[in-house]
mmCIF file of C-alpha atoms and ligand atoms in Angstrom:
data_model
loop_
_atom_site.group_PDB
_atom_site.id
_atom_site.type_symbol
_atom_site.label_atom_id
_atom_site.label_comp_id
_atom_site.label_asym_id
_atom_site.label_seq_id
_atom_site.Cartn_x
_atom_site.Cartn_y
_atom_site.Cartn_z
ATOM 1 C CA UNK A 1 209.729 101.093 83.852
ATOM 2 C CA UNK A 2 208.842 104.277 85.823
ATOM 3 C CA UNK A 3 206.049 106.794 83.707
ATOM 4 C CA UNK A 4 204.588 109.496 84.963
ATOM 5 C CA UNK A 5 200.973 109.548 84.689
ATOM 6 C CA UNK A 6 197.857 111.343 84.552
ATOM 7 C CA UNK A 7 195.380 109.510 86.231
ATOM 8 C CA UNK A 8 192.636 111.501 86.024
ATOM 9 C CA UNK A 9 191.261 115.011 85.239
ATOM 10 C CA UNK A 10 192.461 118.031 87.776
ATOM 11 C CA UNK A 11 194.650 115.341 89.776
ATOM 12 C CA UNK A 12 197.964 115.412 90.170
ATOM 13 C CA UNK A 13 200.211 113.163 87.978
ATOM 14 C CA UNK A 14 201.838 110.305 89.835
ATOM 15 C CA UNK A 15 204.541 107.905 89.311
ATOM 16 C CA UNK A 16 203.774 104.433 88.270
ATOM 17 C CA UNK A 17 205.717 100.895 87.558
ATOM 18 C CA UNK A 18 204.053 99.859 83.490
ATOM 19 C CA UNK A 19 205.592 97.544 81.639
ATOM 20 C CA UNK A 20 208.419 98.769 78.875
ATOM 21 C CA UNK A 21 206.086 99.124 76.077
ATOM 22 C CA UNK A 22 205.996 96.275 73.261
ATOM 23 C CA UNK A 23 207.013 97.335 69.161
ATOM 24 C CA UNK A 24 205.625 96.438 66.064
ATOM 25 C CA UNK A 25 207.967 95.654 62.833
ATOM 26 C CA UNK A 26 207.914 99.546 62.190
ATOM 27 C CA UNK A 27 208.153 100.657 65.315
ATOM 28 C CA UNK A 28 210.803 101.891 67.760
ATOM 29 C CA UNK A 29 211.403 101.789 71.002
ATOM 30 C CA UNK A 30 213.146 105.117 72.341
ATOM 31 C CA UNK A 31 215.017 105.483 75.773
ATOM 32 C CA UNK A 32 213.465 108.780 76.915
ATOM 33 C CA UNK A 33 216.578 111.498 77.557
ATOM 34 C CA UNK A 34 214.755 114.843 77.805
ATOM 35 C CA UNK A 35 211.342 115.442 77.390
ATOM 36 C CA UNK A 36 209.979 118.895 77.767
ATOM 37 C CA UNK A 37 206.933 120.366 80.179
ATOM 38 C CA UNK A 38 204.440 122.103 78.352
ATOM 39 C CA UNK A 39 202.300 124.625 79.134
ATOM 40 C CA UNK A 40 199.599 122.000 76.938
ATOM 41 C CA UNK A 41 200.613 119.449 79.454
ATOM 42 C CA UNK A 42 199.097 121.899 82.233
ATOM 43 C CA UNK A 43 196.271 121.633 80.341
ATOM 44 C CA UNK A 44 195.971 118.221 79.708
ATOM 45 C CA UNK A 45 196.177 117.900 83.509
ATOM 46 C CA UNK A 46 193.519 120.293 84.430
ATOM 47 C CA UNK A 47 191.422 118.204 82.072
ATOM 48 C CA UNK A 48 190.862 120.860 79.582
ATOM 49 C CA UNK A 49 191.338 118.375 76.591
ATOM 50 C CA UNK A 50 190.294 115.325 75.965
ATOM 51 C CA UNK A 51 192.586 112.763 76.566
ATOM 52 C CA UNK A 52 193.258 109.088 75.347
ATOM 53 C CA UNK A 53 192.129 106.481 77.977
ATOM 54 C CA UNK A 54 193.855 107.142 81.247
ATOM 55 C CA UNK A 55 195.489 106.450 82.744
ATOM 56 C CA UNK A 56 197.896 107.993 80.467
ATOM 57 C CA UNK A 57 201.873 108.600 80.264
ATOM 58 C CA UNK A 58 202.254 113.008 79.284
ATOM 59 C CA UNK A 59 204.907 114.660 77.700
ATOM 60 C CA UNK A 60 205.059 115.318 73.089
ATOM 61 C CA UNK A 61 208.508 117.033 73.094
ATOM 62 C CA UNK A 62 210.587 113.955 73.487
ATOM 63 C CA UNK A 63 214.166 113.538 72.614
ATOM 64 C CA UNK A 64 216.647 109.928 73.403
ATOM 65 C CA UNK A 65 217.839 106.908 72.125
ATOM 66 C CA UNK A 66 216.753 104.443 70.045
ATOM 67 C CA UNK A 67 216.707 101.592 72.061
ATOM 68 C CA UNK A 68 215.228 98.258 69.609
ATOM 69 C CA UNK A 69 214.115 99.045 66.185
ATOM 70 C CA UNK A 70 211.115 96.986 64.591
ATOM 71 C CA UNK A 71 212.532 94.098 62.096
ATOM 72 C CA UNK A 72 210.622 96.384 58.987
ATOM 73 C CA UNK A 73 212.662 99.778 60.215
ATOM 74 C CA UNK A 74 215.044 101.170 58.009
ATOM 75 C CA UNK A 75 215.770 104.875 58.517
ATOM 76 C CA UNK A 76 217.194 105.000 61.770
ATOM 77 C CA UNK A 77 218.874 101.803 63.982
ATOM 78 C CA UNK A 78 219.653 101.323 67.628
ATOM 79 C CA UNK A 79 222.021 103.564 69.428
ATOM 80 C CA UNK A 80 221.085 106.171 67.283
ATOM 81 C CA UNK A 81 219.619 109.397 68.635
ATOM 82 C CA UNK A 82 215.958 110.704 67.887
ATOM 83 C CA UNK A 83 213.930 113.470 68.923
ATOM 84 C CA UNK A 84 210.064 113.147 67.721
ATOM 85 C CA UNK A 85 207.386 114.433 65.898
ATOM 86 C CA UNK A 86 204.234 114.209 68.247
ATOM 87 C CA UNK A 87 201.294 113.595 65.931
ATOM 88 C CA UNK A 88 201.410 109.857 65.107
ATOM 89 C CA UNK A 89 199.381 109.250 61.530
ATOM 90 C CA UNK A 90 198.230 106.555 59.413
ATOM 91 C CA UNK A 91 200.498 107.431 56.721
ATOM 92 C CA UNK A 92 198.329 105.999 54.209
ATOM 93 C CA UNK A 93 195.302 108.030 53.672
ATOM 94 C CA UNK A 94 194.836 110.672 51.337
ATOM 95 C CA UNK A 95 196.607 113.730 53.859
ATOM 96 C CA UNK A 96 198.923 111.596 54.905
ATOM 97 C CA UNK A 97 200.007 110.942 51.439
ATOM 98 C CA UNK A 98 199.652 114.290 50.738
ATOM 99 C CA UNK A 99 202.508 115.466 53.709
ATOM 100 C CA UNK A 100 199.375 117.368 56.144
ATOM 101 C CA UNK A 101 199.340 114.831 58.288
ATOM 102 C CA UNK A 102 197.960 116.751 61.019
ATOM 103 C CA UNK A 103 194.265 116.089 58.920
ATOM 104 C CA UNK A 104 194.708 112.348 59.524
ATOM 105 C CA UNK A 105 191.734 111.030 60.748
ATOM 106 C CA UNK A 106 193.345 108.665 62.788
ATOM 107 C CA UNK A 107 195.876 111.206 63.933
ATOM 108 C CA UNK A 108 196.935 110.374 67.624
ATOM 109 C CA UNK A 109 199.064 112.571 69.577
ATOM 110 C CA UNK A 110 202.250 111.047 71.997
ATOM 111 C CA UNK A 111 201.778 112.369 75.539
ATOM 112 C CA UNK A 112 198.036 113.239 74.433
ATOM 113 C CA UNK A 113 196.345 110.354 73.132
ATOM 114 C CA UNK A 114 198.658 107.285 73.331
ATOM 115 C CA UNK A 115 201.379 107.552 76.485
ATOM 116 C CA UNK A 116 204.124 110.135 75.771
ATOM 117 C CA UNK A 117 207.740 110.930 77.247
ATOM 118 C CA UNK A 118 207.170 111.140 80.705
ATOM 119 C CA UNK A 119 209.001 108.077 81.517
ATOM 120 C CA UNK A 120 211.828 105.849 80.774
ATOM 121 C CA UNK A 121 210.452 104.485 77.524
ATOM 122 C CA UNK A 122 208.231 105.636 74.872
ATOM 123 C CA UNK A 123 206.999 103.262 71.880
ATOM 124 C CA UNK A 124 206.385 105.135 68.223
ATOM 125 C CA UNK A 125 206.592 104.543 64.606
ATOM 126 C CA UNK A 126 210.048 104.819 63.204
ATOM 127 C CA UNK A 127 208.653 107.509 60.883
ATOM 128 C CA UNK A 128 208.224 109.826 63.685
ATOM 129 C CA UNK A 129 212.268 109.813 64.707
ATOM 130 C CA UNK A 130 214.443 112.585 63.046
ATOM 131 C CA UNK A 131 217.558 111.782 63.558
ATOM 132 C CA UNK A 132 219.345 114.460 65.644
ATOM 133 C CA UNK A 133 222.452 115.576 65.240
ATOM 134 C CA UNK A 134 225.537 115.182 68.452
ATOM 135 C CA UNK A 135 225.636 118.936 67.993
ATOM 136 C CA UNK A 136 222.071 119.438 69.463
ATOM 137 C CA UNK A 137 221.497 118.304 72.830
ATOM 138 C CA UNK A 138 218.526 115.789 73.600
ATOM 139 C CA UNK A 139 217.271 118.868 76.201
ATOM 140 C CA UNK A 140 216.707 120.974 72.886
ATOM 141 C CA UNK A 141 215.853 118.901 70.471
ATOM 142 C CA UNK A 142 213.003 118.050 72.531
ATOM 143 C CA UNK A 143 211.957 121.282 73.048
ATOM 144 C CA UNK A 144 212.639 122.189 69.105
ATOM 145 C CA UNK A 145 209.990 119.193 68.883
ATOM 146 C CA UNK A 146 206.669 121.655 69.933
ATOM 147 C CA UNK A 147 206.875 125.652 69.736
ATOM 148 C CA UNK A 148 209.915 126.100 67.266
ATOM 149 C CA UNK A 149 208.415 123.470 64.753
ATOM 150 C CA UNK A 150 204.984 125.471 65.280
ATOM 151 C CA UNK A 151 206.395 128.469 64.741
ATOM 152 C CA UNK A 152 208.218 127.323 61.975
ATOM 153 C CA UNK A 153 204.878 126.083 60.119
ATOM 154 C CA UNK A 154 203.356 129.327 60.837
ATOM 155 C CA UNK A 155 206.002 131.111 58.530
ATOM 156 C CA UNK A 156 205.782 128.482 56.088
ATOM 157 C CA UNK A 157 202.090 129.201 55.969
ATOM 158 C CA UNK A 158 202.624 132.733 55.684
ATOM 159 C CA UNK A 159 204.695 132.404 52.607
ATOM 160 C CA UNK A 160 207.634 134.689 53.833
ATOM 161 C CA UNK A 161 209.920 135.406 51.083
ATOM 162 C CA UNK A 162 212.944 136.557 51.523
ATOM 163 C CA UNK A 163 213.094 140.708 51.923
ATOM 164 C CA UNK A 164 209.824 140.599 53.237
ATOM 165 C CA UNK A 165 208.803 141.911 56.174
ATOM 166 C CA UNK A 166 207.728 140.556 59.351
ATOM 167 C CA UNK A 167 205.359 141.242 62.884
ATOM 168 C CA UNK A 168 205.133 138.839 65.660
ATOM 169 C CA UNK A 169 202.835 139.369 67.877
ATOM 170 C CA UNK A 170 203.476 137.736 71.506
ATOM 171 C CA UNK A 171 207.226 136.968 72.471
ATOM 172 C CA UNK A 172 206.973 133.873 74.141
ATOM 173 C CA UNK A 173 208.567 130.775 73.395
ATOM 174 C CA UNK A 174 206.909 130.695 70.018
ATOM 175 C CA UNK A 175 207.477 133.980 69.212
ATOM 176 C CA UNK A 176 211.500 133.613 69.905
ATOM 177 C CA UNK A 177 211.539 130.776 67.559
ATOM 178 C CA UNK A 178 209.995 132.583 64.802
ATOM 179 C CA UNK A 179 211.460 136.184 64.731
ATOM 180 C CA UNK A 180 214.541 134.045 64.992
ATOM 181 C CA UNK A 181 213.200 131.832 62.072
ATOM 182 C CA UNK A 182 211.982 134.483 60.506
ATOM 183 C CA UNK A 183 215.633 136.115 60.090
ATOM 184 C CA UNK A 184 217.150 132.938 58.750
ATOM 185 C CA UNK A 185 214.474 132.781 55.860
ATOM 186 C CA UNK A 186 215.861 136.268 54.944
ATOM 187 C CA UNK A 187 212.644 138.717 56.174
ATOM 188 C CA UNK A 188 214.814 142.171 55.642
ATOM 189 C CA UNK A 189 212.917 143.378 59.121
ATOM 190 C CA UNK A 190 211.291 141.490 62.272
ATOM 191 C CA UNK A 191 208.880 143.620 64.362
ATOM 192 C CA UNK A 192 208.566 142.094 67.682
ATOM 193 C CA UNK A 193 205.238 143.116 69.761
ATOM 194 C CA UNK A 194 204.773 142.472 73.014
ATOM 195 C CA UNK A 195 203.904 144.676 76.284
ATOM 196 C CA UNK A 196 206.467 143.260 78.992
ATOM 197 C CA UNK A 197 210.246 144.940 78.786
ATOM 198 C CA UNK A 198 212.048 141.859 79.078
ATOM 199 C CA UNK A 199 210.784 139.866 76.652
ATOM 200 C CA UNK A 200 211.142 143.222 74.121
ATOM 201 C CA UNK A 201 214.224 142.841 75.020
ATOM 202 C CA UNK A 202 215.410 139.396 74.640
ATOM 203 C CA UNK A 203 213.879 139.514 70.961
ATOM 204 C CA UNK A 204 216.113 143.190 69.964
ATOM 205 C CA UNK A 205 219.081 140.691 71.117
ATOM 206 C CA UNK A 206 217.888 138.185 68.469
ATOM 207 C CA UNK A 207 217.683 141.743 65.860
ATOM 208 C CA UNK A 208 213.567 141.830 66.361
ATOM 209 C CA UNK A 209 212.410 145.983 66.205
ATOM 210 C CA UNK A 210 210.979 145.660 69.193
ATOM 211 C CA UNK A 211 207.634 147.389 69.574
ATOM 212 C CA UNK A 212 206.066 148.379 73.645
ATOM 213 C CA UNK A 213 201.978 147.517 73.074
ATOM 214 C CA UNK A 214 201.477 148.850 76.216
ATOM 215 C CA UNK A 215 203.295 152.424 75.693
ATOM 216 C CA UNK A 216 201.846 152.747 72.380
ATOM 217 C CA UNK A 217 199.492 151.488 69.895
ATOM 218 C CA UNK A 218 201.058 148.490 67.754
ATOM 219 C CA UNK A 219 199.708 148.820 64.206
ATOM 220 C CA UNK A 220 200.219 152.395 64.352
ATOM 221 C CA UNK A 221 204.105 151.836 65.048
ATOM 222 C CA UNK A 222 204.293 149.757 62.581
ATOM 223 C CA UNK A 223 202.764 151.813 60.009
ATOM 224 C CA UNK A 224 205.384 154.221 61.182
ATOM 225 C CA UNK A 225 208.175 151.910 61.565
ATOM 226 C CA UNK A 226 207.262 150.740 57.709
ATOM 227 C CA UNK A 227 206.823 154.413 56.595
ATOM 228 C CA UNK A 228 202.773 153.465 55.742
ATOM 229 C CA UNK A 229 203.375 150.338 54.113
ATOM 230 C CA UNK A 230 202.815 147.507 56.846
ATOM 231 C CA UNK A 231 204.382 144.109 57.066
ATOM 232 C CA UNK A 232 203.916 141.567 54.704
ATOM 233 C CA UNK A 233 203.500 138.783 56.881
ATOM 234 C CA UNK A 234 202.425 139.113 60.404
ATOM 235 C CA UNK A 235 201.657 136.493 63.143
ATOM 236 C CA UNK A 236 199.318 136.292 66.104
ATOM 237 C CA UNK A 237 201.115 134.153 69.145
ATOM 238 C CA UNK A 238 199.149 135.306 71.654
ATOM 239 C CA UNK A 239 195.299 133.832 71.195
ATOM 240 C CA UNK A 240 193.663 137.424 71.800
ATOM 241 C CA UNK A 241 191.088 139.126 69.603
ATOM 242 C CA UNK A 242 192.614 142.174 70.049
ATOM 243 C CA UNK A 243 195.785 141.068 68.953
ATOM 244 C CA UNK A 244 194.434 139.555 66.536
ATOM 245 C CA UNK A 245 192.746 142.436 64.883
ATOM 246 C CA UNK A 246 195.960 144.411 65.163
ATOM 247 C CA UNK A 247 198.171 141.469 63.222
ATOM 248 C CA UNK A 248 195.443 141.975 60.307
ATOM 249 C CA UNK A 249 195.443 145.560 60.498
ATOM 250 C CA UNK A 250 199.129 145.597 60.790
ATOM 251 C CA UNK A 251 199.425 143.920 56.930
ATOM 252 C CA UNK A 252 200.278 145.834 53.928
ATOM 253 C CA UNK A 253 199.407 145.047 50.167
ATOM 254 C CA UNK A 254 198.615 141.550 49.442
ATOM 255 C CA UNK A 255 199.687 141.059 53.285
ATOM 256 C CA UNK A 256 199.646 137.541 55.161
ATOM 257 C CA UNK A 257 198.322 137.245 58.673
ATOM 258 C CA UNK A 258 198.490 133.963 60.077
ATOM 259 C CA UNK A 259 196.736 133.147 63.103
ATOM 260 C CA UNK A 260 198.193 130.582 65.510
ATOM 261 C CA UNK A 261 197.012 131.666 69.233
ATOM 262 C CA UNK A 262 193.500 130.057 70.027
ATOM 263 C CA UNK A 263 190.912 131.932 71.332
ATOM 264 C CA UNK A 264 187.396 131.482 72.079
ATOM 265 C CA UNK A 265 186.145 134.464 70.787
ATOM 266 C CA UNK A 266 185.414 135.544 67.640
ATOM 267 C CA UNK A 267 187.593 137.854 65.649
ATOM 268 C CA UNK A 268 186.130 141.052 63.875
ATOM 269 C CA UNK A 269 187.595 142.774 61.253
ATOM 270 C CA UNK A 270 186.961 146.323 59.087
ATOM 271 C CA UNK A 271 186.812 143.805 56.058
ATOM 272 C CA UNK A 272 187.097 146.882 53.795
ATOM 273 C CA UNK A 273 189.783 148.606 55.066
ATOM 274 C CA UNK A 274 191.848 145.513 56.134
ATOM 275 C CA UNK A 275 191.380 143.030 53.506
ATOM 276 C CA UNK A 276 189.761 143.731 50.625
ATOM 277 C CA UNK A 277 191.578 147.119 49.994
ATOM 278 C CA UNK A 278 195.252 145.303 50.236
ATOM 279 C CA UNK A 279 193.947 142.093 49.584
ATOM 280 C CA UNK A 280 195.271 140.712 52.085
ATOM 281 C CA UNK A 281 194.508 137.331 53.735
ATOM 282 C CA UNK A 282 194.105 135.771 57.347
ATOM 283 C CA UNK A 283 195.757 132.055 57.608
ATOM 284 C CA UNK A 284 195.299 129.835 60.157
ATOM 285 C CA UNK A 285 197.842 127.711 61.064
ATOM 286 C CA UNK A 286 197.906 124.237 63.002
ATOM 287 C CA UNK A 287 200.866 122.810 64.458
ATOM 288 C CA UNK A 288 203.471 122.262 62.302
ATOM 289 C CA UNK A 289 204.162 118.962 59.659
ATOM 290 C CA UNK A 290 206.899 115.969 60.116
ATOM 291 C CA UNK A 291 208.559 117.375 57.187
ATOM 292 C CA UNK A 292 208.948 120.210 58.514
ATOM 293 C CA UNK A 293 211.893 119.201 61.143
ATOM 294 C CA UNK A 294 214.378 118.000 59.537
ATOM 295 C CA UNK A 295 215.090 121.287 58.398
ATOM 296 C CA UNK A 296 214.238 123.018 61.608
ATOM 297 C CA UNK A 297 216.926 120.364 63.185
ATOM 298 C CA UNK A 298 219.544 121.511 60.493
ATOM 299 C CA UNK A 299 218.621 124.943 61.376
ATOM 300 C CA UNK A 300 219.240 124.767 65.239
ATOM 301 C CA UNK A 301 222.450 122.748 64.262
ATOM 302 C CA UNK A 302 223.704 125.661 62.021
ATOM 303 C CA UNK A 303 222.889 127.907 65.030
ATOM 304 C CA UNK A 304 220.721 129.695 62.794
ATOM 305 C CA UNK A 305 217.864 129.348 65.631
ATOM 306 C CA UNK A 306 219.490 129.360 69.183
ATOM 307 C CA UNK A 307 217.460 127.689 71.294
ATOM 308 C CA UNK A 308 219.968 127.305 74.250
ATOM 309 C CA UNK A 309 217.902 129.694 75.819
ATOM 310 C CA UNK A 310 215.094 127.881 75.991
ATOM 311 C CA UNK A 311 215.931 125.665 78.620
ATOM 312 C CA UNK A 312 216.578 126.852 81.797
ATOM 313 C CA UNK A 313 215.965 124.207 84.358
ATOM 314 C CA UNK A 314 216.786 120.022 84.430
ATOM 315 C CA UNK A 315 214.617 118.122 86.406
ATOM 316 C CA UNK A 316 214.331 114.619 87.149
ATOM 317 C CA UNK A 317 211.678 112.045 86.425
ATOM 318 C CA UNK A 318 209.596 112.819 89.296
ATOM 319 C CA UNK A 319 206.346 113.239 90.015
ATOM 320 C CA UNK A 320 206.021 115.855 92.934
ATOM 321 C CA UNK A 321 208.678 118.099 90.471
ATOM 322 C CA UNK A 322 207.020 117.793 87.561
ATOM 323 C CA UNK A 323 203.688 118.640 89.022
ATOM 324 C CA UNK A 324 205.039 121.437 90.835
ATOM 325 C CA UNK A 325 206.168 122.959 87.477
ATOM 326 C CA UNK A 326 203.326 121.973 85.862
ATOM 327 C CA UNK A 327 201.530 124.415 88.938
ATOM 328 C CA UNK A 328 203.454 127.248 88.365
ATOM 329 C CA UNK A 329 202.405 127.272 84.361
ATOM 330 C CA UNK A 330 198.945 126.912 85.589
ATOM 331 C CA UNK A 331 199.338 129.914 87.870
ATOM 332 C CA UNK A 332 201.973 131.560 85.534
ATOM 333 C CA UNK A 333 203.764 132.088 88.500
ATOM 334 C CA UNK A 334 207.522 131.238 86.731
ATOM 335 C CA UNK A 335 207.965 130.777 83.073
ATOM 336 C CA UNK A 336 211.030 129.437 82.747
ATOM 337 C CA UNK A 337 211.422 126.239 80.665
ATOM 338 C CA UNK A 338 211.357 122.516 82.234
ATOM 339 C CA UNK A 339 213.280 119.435 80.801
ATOM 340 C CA UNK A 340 212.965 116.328 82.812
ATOM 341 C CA UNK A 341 216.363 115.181 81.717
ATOM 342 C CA UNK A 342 217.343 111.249 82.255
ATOM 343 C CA UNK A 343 220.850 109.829 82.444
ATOM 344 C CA UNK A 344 222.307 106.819 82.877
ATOM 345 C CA UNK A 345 222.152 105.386 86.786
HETATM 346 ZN ZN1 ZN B 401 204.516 121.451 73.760
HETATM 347 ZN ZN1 ZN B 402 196.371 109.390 57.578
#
């Protein structure tokens, strides 16, 4: 079959003929339709992370068919279609069992640390296929598969209830998802922060309160916006301390801030004055639980979450394309959204 591959660290990824991968009893083997570019997968590329043994076959937000299902499988069957939750898991130990499966010791990721979606096949435990519905197409239900889920689990791990209220902090991709996620669960308002008009924009179409960081200073607009009060939960999508300080100092009484950007920098906060006065508390948040998707699936097919957006270009399994895109997220040159999209010859 055809995967494309990293071969090593800050090269560019190149097509290659590997064998159609082998199953176990529970596994399944899944004819790649869509599987989404990533700005990670930029990453990954540039050799920023460390990788399973390479070569190795990129792409986690994968979406098909199920081609041959493992003689043990029993929740979904061939012909069915999948899309997949990237963190493969031991499913015994005591996380596992527990539903955080991102702690798994043994946790491997598709795309990451065993060969991903890149290519015409991909091999994974049946327990990582949610079925998905004819409504959704394999283009975004791969793409649901990475930022939506995330954002998804950060508003889990916030603890919105509904007639709360809500700040997101950065409006990209992950953002979208949850001030759109954020409105299904019932928060009564969404403040949307960001500093670049058309992404304000796109999230007052999806009924955010958009808020212009670089006309005027954030937490104080909310504290208008909220008449004093602050937001109950608030969530940094960005990965800057600055941004960070102002989703903590954005929170009201017993306020959540969950933290799901990365930085390398340390965060300081007025604990005082932001914490211990409200006591309010700062969450991390790490990609987002198997669990979780079935319900973010039902969600996009309800059209609660409308991520037809998302997508905006199809390309084809091919190496020079792919690494061209995977260049301009690099150089943030254009943000639109890749699917390498395969159909039938
Ligand atoms: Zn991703
Ligand atoms: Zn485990």
């Amino acid at each position: 079959m055809k995967a494309v591959r990293m071969i090593g660290p800050g090269m560019p990824l190149q097509l290659q003929h590997i064998p159609i991968p082998v199953i176990g009893h529970e596994d399944i083997l899944v004819r790649v339709r869509a599987a989404g570019i990533c700005h990670s997968d930029a990453h990954y590329r540039a050799g920023r992370s460390g990788m399973g043994s390479l070569p190795i076959t990129l792409g986690h937000e994968v979406a098909g068919e199920v081609e041959l299902a493992g003689r043990l499988v029993t929740n979904v069957k061939a012909g069915e279609r999948v899309c997949l939750h990237y963190n493969i898991s031991c499913g015994n130990c005591q996380h596992c069992k527990a539903g955080n499966e991102q702690f798994c010791a043994a946790v491997k990721m598709i795309g990451h640390h065993v060969d991903g979606g890149y290519a015409e096949y991909i091999a994974v435990p049946a327990r990582n296929a949610i079925p998905l519905p004819d409504e959704i197409s394999f283009e975004e239900g791969a793409t649901l598969m990475c930022a939506s889920a995330t954002a998804l689990h950060a508003l889990h791990k916030g603890r919105l209830r509904a007639g709360e209220t809500v700040a997101v902090f950065g409006v990209g991709g992950l953002g979208l998802s949850a001030i759109q996620l954020a409105r299904a669960l019932g928060a009564s308002e969404v403040y949307a922060v960001d500093i670049k008009p058309d992404k304000l924009e796109l999230a007052s179409e999806y009924q955010a309160i958009p808020i212009d960081a670089g006309r005027a200073d954030a937490v104080e607009e909310i504290r208008r916006l909220t008449k004093g009060r602050g937001v109950n939960v608030a969530l940094e999508m960005i990965g800057l301390p600055a941004t960070m300080r102002q989703t903590v100092e954005s929170l009201g009484v017993l306020g959540r801030a969950v933290i799901v950007g990365i930085s390398q920098i340390p965060l300081e906060v007025h604990t005082y004055q932001t914490l211990i006065g409200y006591e309010a508390e700062i969450i991390g948040s790490n990609d987002h639980l198997l669990q979780e998707l079935p319900v973010l699936i039902d969600m996009a097919r309800r059209k609660v979450l409308d991520t037809s957006r998302v997508v905006s270009r199809r390309i084809p399994l091919d190496a020079e394309r792919i690494n061209q895109r995977l260049d301009d997220l690099e150089n943030f040159t254009d943000d639109v959204r890749a699917v390498i999209v395969q159909q039938d010859d």
